[in-house]
Every structure is written in structure tokens, then in C-alpha cells.
Short mmCIF file of C-alpha atoms and ligand atoms in Angstrom, two decimals:
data_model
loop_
_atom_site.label_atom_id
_atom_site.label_comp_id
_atom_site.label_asym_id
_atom_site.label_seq_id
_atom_site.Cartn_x
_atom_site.Cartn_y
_atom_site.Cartn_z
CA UNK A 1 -28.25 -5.51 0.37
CA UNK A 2 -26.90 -1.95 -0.28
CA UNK A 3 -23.18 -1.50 0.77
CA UNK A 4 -22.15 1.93 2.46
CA UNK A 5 -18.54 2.75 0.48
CA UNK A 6 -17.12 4.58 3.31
CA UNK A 7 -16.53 3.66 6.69
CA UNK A 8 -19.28 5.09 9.17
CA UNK A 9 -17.09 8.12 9.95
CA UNK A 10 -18.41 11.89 9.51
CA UNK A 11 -16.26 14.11 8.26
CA UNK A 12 -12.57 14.77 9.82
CA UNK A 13 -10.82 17.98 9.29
CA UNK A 14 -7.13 18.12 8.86
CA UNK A 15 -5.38 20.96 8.71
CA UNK A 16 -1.47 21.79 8.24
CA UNK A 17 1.40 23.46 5.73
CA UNK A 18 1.16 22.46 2.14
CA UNK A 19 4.92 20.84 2.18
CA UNK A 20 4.52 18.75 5.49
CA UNK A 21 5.07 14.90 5.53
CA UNK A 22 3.37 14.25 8.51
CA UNK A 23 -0.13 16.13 7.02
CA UNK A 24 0.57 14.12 3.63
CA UNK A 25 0.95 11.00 5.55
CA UNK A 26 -2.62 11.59 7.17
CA UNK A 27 -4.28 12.39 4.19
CA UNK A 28 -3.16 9.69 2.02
CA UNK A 29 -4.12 7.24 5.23
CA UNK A 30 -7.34 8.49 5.15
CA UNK A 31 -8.12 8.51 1.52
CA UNK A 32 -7.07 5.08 1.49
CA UNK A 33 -9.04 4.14 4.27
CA UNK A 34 -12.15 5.57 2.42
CA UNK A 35 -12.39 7.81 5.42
CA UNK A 36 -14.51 11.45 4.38
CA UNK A 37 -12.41 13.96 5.08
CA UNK A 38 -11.35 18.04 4.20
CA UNK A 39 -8.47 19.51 3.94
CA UNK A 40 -6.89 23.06 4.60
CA UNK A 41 -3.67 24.30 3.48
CA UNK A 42 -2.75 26.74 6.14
CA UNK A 43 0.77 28.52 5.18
CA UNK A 44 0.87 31.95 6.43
CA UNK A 45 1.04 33.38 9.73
CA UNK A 46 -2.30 35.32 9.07
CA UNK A 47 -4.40 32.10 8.11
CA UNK A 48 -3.13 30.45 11.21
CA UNK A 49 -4.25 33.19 13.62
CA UNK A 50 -7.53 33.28 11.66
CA UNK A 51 -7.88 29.54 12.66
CA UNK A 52 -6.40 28.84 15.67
CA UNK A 53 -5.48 32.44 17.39
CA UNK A 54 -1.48 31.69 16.95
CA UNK A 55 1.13 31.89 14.66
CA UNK A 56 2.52 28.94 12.36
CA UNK A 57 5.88 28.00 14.61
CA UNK A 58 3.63 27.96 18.10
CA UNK A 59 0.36 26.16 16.57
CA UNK A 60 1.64 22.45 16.35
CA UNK A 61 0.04 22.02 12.61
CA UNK A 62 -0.86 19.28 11.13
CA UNK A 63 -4.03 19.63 13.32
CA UNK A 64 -6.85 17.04 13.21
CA UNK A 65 -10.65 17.76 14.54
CA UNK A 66 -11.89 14.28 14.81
CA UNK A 67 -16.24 14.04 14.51
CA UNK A 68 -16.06 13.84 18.30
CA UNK A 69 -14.88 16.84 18.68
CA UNK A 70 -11.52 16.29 19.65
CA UNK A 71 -8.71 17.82 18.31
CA UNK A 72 -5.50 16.28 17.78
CA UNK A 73 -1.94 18.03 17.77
CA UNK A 74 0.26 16.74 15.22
CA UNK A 75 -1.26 13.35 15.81
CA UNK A 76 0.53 9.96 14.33
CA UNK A 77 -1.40 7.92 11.61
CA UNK A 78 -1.48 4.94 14.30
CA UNK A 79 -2.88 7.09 17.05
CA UNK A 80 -5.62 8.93 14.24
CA UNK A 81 -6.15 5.13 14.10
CA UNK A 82 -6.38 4.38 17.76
CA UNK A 83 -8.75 7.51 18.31
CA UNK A 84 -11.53 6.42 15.56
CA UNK A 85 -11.75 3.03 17.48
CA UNK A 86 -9.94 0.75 14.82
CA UNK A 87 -7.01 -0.34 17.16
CA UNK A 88 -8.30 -3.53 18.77
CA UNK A 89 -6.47 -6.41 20.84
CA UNK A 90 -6.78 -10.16 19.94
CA UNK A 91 -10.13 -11.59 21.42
CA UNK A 92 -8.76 -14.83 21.35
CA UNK A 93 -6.14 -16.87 22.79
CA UNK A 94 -5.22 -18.87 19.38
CA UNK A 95 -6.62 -19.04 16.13
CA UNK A 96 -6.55 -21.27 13.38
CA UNK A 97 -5.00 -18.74 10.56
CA UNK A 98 -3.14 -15.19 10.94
CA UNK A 99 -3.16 -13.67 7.60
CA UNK A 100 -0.26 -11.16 7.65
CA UNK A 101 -1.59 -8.17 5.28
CA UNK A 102 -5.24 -6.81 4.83
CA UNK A 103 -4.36 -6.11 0.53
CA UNK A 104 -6.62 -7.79 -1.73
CA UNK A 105 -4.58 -11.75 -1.22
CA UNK A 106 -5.24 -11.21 2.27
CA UNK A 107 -8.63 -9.78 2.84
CA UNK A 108 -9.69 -12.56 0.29
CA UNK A 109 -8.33 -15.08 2.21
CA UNK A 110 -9.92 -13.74 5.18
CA UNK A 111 -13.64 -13.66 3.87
CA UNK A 112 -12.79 -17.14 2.73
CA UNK A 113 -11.44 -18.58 5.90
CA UNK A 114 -13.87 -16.90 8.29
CA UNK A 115 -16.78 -18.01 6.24
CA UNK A 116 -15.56 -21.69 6.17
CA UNK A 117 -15.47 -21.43 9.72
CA UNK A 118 -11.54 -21.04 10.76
CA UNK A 119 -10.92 -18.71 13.57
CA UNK A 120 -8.80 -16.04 11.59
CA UNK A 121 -6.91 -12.82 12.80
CA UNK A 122 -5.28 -10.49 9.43
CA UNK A 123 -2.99 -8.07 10.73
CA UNK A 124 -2.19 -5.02 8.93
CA UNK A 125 0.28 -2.45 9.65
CA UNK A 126 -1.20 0.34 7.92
CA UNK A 127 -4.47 0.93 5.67
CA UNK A 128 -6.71 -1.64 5.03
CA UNK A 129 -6.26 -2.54 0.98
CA UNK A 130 -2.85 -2.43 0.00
CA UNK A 131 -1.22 -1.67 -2.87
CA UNK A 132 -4.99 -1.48 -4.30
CA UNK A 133 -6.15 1.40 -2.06
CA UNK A 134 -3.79 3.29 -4.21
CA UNK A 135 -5.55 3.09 -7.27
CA UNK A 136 -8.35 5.63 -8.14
CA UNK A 137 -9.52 3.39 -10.89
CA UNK A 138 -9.48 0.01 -11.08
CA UNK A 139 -11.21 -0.96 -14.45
CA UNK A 140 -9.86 -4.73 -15.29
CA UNK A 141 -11.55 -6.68 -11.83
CA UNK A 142 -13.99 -9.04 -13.14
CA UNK A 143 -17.67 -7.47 -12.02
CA UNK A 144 -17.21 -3.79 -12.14
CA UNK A 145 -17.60 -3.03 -15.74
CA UNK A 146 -17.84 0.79 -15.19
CA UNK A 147 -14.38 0.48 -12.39
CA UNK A 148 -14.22 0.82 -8.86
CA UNK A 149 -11.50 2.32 -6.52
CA UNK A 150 -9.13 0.43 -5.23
CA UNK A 151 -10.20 2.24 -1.44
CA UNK A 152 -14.04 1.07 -2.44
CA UNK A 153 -12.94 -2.45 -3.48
CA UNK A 154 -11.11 -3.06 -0.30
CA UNK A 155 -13.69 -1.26 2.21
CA UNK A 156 -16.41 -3.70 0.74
CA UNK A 157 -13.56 -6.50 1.12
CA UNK A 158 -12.90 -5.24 4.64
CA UNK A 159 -16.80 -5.16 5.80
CA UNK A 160 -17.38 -8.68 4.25
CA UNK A 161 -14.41 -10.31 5.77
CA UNK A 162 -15.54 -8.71 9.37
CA UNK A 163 -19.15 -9.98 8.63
CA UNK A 164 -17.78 -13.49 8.42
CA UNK A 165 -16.13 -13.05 11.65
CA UNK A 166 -12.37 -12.27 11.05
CA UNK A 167 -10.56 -10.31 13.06
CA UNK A 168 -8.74 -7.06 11.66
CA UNK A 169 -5.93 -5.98 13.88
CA UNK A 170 -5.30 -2.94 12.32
CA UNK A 171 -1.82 -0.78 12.71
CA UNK A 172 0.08 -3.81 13.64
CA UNK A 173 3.60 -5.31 11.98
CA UNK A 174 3.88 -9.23 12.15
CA UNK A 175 7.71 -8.82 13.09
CA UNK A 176 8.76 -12.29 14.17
CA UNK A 177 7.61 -15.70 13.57
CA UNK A 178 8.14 -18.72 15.85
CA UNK A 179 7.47 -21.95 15.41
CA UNK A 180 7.01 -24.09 18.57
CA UNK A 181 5.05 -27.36 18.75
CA UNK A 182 3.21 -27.21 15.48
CA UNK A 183 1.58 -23.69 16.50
CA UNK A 184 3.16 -20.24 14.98
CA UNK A 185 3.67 -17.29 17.63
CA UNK A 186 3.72 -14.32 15.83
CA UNK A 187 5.08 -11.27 18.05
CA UNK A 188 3.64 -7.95 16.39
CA UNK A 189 5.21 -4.48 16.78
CA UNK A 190 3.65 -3.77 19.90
CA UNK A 191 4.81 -6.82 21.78
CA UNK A 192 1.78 -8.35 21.63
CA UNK A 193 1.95 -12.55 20.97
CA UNK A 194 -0.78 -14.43 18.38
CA UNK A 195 -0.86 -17.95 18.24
CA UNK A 196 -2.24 -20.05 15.53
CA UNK A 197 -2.28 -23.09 13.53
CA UNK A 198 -1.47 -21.64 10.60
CA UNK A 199 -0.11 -18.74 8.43
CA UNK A 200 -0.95 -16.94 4.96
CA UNK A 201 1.26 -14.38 4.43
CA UNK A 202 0.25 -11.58 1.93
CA UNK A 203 2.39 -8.92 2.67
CA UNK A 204 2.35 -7.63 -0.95
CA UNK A 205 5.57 -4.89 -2.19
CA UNK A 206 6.47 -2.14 -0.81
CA UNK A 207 7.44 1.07 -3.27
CA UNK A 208 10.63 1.04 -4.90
CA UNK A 209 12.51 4.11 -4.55
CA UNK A 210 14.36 6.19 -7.12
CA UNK A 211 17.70 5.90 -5.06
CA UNK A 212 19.00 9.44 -5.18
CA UNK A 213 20.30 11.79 -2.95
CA UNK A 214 18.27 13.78 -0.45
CA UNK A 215 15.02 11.71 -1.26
CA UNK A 216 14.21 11.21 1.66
CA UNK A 217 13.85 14.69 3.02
CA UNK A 218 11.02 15.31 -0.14
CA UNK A 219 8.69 12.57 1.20
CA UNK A 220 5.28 13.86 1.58
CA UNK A 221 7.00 17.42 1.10
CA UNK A 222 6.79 17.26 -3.14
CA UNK A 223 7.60 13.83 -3.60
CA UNK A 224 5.22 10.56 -3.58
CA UNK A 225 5.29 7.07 -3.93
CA UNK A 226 2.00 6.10 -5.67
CA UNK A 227 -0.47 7.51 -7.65
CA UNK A 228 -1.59 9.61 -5.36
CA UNK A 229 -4.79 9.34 -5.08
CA UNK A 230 -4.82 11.90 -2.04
CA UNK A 231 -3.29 14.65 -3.70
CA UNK A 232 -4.74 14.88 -6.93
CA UNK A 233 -7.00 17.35 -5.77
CA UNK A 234 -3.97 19.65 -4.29
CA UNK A 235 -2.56 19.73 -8.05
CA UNK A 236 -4.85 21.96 -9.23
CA UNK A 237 -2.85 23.88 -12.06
CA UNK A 238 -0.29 22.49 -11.47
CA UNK A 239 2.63 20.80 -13.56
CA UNK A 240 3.13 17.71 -12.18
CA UNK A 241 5.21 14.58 -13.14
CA UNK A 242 5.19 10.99 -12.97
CA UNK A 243 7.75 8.35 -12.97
CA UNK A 244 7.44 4.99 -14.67
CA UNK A 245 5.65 3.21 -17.12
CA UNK A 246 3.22 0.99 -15.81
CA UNK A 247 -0.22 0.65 -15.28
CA UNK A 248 -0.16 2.04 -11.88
CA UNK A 249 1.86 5.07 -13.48
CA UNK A 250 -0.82 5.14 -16.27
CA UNK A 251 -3.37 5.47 -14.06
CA UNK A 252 -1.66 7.99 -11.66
CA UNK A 253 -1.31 10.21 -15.11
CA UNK A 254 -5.23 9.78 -16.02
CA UNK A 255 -6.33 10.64 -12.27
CA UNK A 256 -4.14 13.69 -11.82
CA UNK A 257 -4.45 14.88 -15.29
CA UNK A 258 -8.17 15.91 -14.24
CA UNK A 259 -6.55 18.61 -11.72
CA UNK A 260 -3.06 19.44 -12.99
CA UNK A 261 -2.37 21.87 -15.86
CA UNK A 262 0.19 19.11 -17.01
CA UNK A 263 1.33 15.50 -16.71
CA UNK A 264 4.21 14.82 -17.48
CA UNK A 265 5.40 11.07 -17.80
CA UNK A 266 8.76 10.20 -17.86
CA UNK A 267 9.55 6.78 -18.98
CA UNK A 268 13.13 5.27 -18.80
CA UNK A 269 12.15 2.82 -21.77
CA UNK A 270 11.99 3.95 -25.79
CA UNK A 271 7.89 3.19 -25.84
CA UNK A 272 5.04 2.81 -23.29
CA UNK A 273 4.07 -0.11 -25.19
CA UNK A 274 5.29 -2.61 -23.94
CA UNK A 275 4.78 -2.05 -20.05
CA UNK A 276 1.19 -0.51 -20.21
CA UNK A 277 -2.51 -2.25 -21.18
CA UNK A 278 -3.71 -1.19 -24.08
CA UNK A 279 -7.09 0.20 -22.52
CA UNK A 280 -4.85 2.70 -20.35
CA UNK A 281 -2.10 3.31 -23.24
CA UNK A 282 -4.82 4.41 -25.50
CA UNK A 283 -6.67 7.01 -22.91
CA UNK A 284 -3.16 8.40 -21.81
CA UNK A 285 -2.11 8.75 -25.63
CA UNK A 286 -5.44 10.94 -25.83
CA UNK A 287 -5.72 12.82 -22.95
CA UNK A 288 -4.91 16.57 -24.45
CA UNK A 289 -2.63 17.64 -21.26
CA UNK A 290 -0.62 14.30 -20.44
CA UNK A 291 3.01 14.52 -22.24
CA UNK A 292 5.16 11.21 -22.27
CA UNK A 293 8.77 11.58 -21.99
CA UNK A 294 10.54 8.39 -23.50
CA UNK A 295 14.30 7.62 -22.85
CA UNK A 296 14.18 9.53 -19.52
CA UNK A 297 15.01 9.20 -15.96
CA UNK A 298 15.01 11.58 -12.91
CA UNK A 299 18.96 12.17 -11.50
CA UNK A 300 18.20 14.78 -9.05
CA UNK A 301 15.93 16.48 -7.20
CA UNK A 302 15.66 19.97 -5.58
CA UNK A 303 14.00 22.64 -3.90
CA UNK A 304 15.14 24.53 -0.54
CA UNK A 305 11.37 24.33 1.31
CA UNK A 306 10.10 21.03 0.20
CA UNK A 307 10.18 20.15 -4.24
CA UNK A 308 11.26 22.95 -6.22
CA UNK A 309 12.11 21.14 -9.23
CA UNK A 310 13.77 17.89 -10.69
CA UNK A 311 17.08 16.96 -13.04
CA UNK A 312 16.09 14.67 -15.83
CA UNK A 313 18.71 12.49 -17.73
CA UNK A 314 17.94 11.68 -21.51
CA UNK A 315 18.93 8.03 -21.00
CA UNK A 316 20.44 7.42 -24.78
CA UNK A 317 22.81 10.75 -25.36
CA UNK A 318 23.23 11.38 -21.06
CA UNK A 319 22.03 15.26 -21.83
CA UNK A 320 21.37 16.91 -18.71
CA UNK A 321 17.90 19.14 -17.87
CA UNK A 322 16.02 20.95 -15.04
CA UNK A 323 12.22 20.90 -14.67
CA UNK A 324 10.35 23.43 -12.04
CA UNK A 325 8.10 21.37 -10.53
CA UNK A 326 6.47 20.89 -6.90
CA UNK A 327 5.00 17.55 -7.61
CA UNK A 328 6.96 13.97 -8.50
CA UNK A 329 4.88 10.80 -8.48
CA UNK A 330 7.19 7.93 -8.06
CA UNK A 331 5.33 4.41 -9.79
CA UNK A 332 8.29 2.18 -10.44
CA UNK A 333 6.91 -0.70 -9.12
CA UNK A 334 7.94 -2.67 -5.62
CA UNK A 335 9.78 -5.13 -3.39
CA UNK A 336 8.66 -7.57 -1.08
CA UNK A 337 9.41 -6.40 2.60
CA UNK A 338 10.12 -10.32 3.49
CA UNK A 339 13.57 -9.36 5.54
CA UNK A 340 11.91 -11.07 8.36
CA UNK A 341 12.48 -14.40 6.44
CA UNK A 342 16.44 -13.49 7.42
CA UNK A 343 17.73 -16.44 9.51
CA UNK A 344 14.42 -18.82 8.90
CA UNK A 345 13.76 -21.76 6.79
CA UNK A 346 11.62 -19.92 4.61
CA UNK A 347 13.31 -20.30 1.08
CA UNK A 348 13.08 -16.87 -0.95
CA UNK A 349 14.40 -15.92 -4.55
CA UNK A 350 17.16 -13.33 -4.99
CA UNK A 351 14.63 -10.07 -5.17
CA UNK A 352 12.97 -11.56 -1.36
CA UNK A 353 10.18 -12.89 -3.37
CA UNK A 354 8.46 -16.16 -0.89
CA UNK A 355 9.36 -19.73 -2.94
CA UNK A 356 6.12 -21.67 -2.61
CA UNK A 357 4.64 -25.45 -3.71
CA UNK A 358 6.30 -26.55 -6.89
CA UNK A 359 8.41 -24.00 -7.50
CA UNK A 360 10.51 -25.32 -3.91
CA UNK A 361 13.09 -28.10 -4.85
CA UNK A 362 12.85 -30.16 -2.18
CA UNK A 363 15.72 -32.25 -3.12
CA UNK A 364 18.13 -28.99 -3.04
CA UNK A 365 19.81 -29.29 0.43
CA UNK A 366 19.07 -25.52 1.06
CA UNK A 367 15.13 -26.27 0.70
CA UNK A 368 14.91 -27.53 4.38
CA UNK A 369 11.57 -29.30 3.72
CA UNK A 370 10.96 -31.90 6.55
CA UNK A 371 7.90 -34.12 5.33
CA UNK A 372 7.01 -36.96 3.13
CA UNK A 373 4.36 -35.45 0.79
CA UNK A 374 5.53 -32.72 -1.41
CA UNK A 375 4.48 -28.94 -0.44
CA UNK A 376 0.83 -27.78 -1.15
CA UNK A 377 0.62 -25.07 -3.72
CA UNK A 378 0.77 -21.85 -2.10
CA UNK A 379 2.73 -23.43 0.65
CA UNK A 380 6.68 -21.79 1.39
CA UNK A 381 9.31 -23.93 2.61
CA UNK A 382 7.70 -24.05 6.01
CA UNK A 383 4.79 -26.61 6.09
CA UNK A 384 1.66 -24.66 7.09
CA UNK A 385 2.80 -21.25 6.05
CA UNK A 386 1.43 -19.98 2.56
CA UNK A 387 1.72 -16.96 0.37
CA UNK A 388 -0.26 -15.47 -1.42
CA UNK A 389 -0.39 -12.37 -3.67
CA UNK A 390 2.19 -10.36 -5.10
CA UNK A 391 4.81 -11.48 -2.37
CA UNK A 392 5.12 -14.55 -4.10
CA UNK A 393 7.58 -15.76 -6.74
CA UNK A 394 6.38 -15.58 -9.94
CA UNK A 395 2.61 -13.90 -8.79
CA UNK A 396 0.76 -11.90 -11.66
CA UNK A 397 0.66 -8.75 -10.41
CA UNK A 398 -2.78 -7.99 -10.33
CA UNK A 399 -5.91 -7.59 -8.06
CA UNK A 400 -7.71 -10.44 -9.38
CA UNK A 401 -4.59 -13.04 -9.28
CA UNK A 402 -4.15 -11.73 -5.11
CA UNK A 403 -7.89 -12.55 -5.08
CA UNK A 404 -7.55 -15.57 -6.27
CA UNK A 405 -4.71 -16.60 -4.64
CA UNK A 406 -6.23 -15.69 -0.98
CA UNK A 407 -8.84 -18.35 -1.71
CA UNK A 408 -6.65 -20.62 -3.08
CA UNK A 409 -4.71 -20.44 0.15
CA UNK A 410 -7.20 -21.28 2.52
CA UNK A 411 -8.28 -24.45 0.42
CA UNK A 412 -4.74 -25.69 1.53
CA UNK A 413 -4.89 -24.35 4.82
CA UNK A 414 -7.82 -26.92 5.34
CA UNK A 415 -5.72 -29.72 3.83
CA UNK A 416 -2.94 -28.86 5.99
CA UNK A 417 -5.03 -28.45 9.14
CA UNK A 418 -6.57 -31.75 8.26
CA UNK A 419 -2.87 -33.64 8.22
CA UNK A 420 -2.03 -32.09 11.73
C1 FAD B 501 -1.42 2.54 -8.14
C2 FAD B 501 -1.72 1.11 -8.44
C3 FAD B 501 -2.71 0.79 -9.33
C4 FAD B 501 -3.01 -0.54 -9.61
N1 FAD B 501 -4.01 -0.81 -10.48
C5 FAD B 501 -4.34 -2.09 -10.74
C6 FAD B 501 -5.42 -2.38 -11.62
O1 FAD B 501 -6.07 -1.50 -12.18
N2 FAD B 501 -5.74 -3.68 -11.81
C7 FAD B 501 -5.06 -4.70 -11.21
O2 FAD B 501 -5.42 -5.86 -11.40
N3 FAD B 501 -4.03 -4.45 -10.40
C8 FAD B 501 -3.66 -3.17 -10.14
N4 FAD B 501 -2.60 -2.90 -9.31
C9 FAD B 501 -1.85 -4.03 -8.71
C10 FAD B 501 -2.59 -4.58 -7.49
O3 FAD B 501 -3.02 -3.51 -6.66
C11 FAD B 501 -1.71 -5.54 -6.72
O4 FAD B 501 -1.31 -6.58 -7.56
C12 FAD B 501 -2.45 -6.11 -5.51
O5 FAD B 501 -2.83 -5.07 -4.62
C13 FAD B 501 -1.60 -7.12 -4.75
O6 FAD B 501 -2.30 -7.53 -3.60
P1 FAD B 501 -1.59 -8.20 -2.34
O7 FAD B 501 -2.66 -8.40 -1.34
O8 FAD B 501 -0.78 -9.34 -2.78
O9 FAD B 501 -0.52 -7.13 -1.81
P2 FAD B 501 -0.66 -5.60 -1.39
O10 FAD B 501 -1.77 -4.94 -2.10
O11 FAD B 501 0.71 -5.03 -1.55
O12 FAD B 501 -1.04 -5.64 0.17
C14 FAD B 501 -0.11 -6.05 1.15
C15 FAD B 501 -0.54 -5.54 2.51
O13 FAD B 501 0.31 -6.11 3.51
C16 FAD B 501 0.62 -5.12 4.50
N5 FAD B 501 1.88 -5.53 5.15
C17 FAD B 501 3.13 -5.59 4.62
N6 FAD B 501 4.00 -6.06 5.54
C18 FAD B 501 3.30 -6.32 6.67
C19 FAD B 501 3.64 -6.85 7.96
N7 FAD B 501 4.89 -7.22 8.26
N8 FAD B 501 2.65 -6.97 8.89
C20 FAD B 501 1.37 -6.60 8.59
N9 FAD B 501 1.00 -6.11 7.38
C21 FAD B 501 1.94 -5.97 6.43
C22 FAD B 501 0.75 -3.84 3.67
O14 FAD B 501 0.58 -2.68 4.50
C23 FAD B 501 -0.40 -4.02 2.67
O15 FAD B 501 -1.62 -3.50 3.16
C24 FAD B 501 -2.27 -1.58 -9.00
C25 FAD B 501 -1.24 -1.27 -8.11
C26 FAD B 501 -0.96 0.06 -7.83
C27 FAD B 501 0.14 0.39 -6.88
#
């Protein structure tokens, strides 16, 4: 069977001002989403006319031409979303699993569920994929010898899991868990209720931020979280730099080293080394216009009309430079976003990580664990919800473990199902 990569979308158009979060935001939701799309920078009054017949302060840029052929006006990701026909309501009344988060853990857990026959609804708040949909090279998952992308990987994921029969109810936040009767009643952003059985959540890490003054008012305008996988191509000659040491910093280098005149990588530790796999560490080493800055860390940033340029700290003598620069690529690694677990019995570790299976001390007085038999595996503090994926304690942070894991999960989830 031959597998289309992209979703079944012709091409959108987005247009909008080079420095503009909301056009980055669009753009990086559609690249993840393995949506075809072009892109025009429009930044002068002249261009604007040419397009539209006005000037840039009365147009209402970012524009979006959908294939339709409607156009949207500074449209929000969710309502790009709701327009291509991907914002759906619950068909049923109760299922037997919600899997909170469509990244790797969850979509796996989906194709496994719906294909064992559970009733299963995944909501996702944003792209389908994850953490993965960032990557524009994923070389290490068992079966793709020459790579994939982390966008391909989870489209195929996505169209399998749907094939099965599981529900994606896309642009939603699980906010609020309740447990009433031995069913959970999730209330999503939108007010909406699901009931079910049971619970995986793979809710994955959100980026970790640099912490420094102003960064907020750079986002999308200079400064990204991610490798940017979206705006590689807008590098083109660039000098662009990239924070962190990692593999998903590694490969953020590689991909935008293709466009940019210059990579810089600034890592806060003395060697790469030790934080990067020796098949990236090797290509980044070689690649003629990636530099690696060791014993460095970004204090400041700058730049009147979106990124002008950064302050960089040599981290062992505290010497103070400036680098011009319109591009920063933040890959320091994440968080889990498990606040939500605030005032519940779900037991966490002190980063928010989810305690699960034999890792829970059950004997502990603050492990609230009400049955006889000891928790399943995957299972948190809360008989019948699981985690999976890099939201749990002590995960390996990689695509195959959250693979793995989402199977794993729904093997309990029929054990569990089976006691009730
Ligand atoms: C740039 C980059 C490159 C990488 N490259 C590799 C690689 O080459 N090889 C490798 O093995 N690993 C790689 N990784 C790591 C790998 O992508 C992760 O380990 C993996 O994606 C974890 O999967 P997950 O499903 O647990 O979580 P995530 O991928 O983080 O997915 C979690 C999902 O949950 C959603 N979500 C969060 N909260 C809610 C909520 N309340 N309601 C609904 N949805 C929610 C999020 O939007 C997200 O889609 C890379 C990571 C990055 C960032």
C-alpha cells in the first residue's frame, strides 16, 4: 500500500511581515502538520499594494488563501484548523481510553488501542506529532535506515491510528480530570465533557525557555523554540545561532546549516561530547559553516523591530559579547506541562515528571494508592490512568522509547479494564 506523506491539502498561501509571531506561528503549524504550503514575506508598503491594493498598517497581514478559495485575515492556528475541516466533536458518548497527546507515546497507543478494538478518543491541543514534528531528520527509529521527518513519521502515525478507528480531536487541551464512579470526565478547553474508562496520558515537554528579559516579545519575531524546521528556508544567508547541546540542537544546526551562511552553536558545557550521538557529533564537527561555541550562554537579547542581535556570556571568565543576529534557535530541552496534576492524587517528581508502576511507593503515606494489587507498569498513582512517553519519570527521551511505551500502555489498559 503506498502512503501519501502529506495530508490531502493543496497548497495554502500565507502571506505576512518577516518579524510577525502570529505568521511564524502559522507556518511552523503547518510544516508540522505536513501541510504544503508557500510563503511570502511582504514588508514594504509597495509589495503590499502590489498584492492586496493597500498599505501594510490597513491590510490585516498575516493573510491566508486557503485551496477553497477563502481568504483568511490574520486567522488563529485553531481556526486555520477549524477551516481545513480537522476540528471535529466527540462521536461518542464514552469511550474506553482518552489518550491526552497525539506525539509519538500517544499516536502509538492509539493505533494500538483502536486496532485491539477499544473505543479511543487522543486529544491534541496543537499539531499532530509532538515534540517529533520538530525534527527534520530523524535517523535513529528502527526501519528508516535512510531517516524520515519527524512531520512524515507522525502523518503516517496519524493516518494509521484513524484507519483503526480512533478518534483525533484535534486543537483541544485536556484541562481537568474527574473521577466519578470508576469513569474519568475529562473537560477540554472548549467546555466540551469526554467520558471514558480509562486514561493514557502522553502529554510529552513543553520547551524550556532561556529565562531572560524581554523574551517574550522575540517569539516568532527572531527567536524560536525548536529546530525550526519552518524557517530554515527563511535563513537563507543568514547568520544564525543555536542554543544547546543536544541532539535536537544538533540536528537544528545540520538542517539550517543547508540555508544559513553560518551556524553558530553555543553550548553552555566545555565539549559537545557528552550530550550529543556520535552519528550527529561527527556530521556537525564536519559541516564547513557550523561553528561550536563551548563555555557559552546567551544573557541578553536585542533588537528594536523584532531580533537584532544577542549578548553572550563566556561561562568560565564571565567576559561579556554582542552578536548581530536576526535568528536564535532555542533547543535546551523541556518540562512536562503536568500543572493540572495540582490538587489530584496523581504523585509527580520535583521537575512535574508523572510517578508510574514501580517507581510509586505505595507504602509512603503521600502515594494515595487505594487497591490491593500493586500498580501496573505505566500506571500513575491513580488506578487506570497511565503515562507514557517523555512525561514520565525516568522515560528515555526518544521516539522509539514513546513508541514503545504507547503500546506498552494499552497492554495494561486491557488488564485494568479486565479488573473493573
Ligand atoms: C527537534 C527534536 C529532534 C528530535 N530528534 C529525535 C531523534 O532524532 N530521535 C529520537 O529518538 N528522538 C528525537 N527527539 C525526541 C523525541 O521527539 C521525543 O522523545 C518524543 O517526541 C516524545 O514523544 P511523546 O509522545 O512522549 O511526547 P511529545 O512528542 O512531546 O508529544 C506530546 C503531545 O502532547 C500534546 N499535549 C500536551 N499537553 C496537552 C494537553 N493538556 N491536552 C492535549 N494535548 C496535549 C502536545 O501538543 C504534543 O503534541 C527529538 C526531539 C526534538 C524536539
Amino acid at each position: 500500500m503506498s502512503v501519501q506523506l502529506t495530508h490531502s491539502i493543496d497548497l495554502v498561501r500565507v502571506y505576512g511581515r518577516s518579524q510577525c509571531r502570529r505568521a511564524f506561528e502559522i507556518r511552523d503549524f503547518l510544516s508540522r502538520s505536513v501541510v504544503h504550503y508557500s510563503w511570502t514575506a511582504v514588508d514594504t508598503d509597495l509589495a503590499c499594494t502590489d498584492l492586496f491594493g493597500l498599505p501594510l498598517a490597513q491590510a490585516d497581514l498575516p493573510i491566508v488563501d486557503l485551496p477553497d478559495g477563502t481568504r483568511l485575515y490574520s486567522p488563529s492556528v485553531a481556526e486555520i484548523a477549524r477551516r481545513l475541516g480537522w476540528v471535529n466533536a466527540p462521536k461518542l458518548a464514552e469511550y474506553d481510553l482518552t489518550i491526552y497527546g497525539a506525539g509519538p507515546a500517544g499516536l502509538s497507543a492509539a493505533v494500538y488501542a483502536a486496532s485491539e478494538g477499544l473505543s479511543v478518543a487522543v486529544l491534541e491541543r496543537e499539531a499532530v506529532g509532538g515534540q517529533a514534528g520538530y525534527s527534520s531528520l530523524i535517523e535513529n527509529y528502527l526501519g528508516f535506515p535512510g531517516g524520515i521527518s519527524g512531520g512524515e513519521l507522525a502523518e503516517r502515525a496519524r493516518q494509521q491510528a484513524v484507519t483503526f478507528g480512533a478518534e483525533l480531536l484535534q486543537m483541544r487541551d485536556g484541562l481537568q480530570a474527574r473521577f466519578i464512579d470508576g469513569r474519568v470526565h475529562t473537560t477540554l478547553s472548549d467546555g466540551t465533557t469526554i467520558v471514558s474508562c480509562a486514561t493514557v496520558c502522553a502529554t510529552g515537554v513543553e520547551w524550556r525557555r532561556l529565562g531572560l528579559e524581554y523574551e517574550d516579545t522575540y517569539i516568532g519575531r527572531g527567536l524560536f523554540y525548536g529546530a525550526g524546521t519552518s524557517e530554515a528556508p527563511t535563513c537563507d544567508e543568514l547568520d544564525v545561532y543555536v542554543v544547546g547541546g543536544g541532539n535536537s540542537a544538533g540536528q537544528a544546526a545540520m538542517n539550517l546549516s543547508a540555508y544559513a551562511r553560518r551556524v553558530t552553536m553555543l553550548v553552555r558545557g566545555t565539549s559537545l561530547a557528552s550530550t550529543l550521538s556520535t552519528y550527529l557529533a561527527e556530521r556537525v564537527v564536519e559541516q564547513p559553516n557550523i561553528a561550536i561555541r563551548t563555555n557559552t550562554r546567551v544573557v541578553g537579547l536585542d533588537g528594536d523591530n523584532g531580533l537584532a542581535a544577542i549578548h553572550l556570556e563566556d561561562t568560565r571568565t564571565g567576559e561579556k559579547e554582542t552578536a548581530t543576529t536576526e535568528r536564535l534557535f532555542v533547543c535546551i530541552g523541556g518540562d512536562p506541562a503536568t500543572e493540572w496534576a495540582e490538587g489530584t492524587k496523581t504523585v509527580r517528581d520535583s521537575h512535574g515528571f508523572l510517578v508510574t508502576g514501580p517507581d510509586l511507593d505505595t507504602t509512603s503515606p503521600s502515594t494515595p494508592w487505594p487497591l490491593q494489587r500493586d500498580p501496573f507498569y505505566l500506571e500513575t498513582s491513580i488506578p487506570g490512568s497511565f503515562a507514557a512517553g517523555d512525561v514520565r519519570r525516568n522515560s528515555v527521551k526518544r521516539v522509539a522509547s514513546a513508541v514503545g511505551e504507547g503500546a506498552m500502555a494499552v497492554t495494561f489498559v486491557h488488564r485494568y479494564l479486565a479488573t473493573t
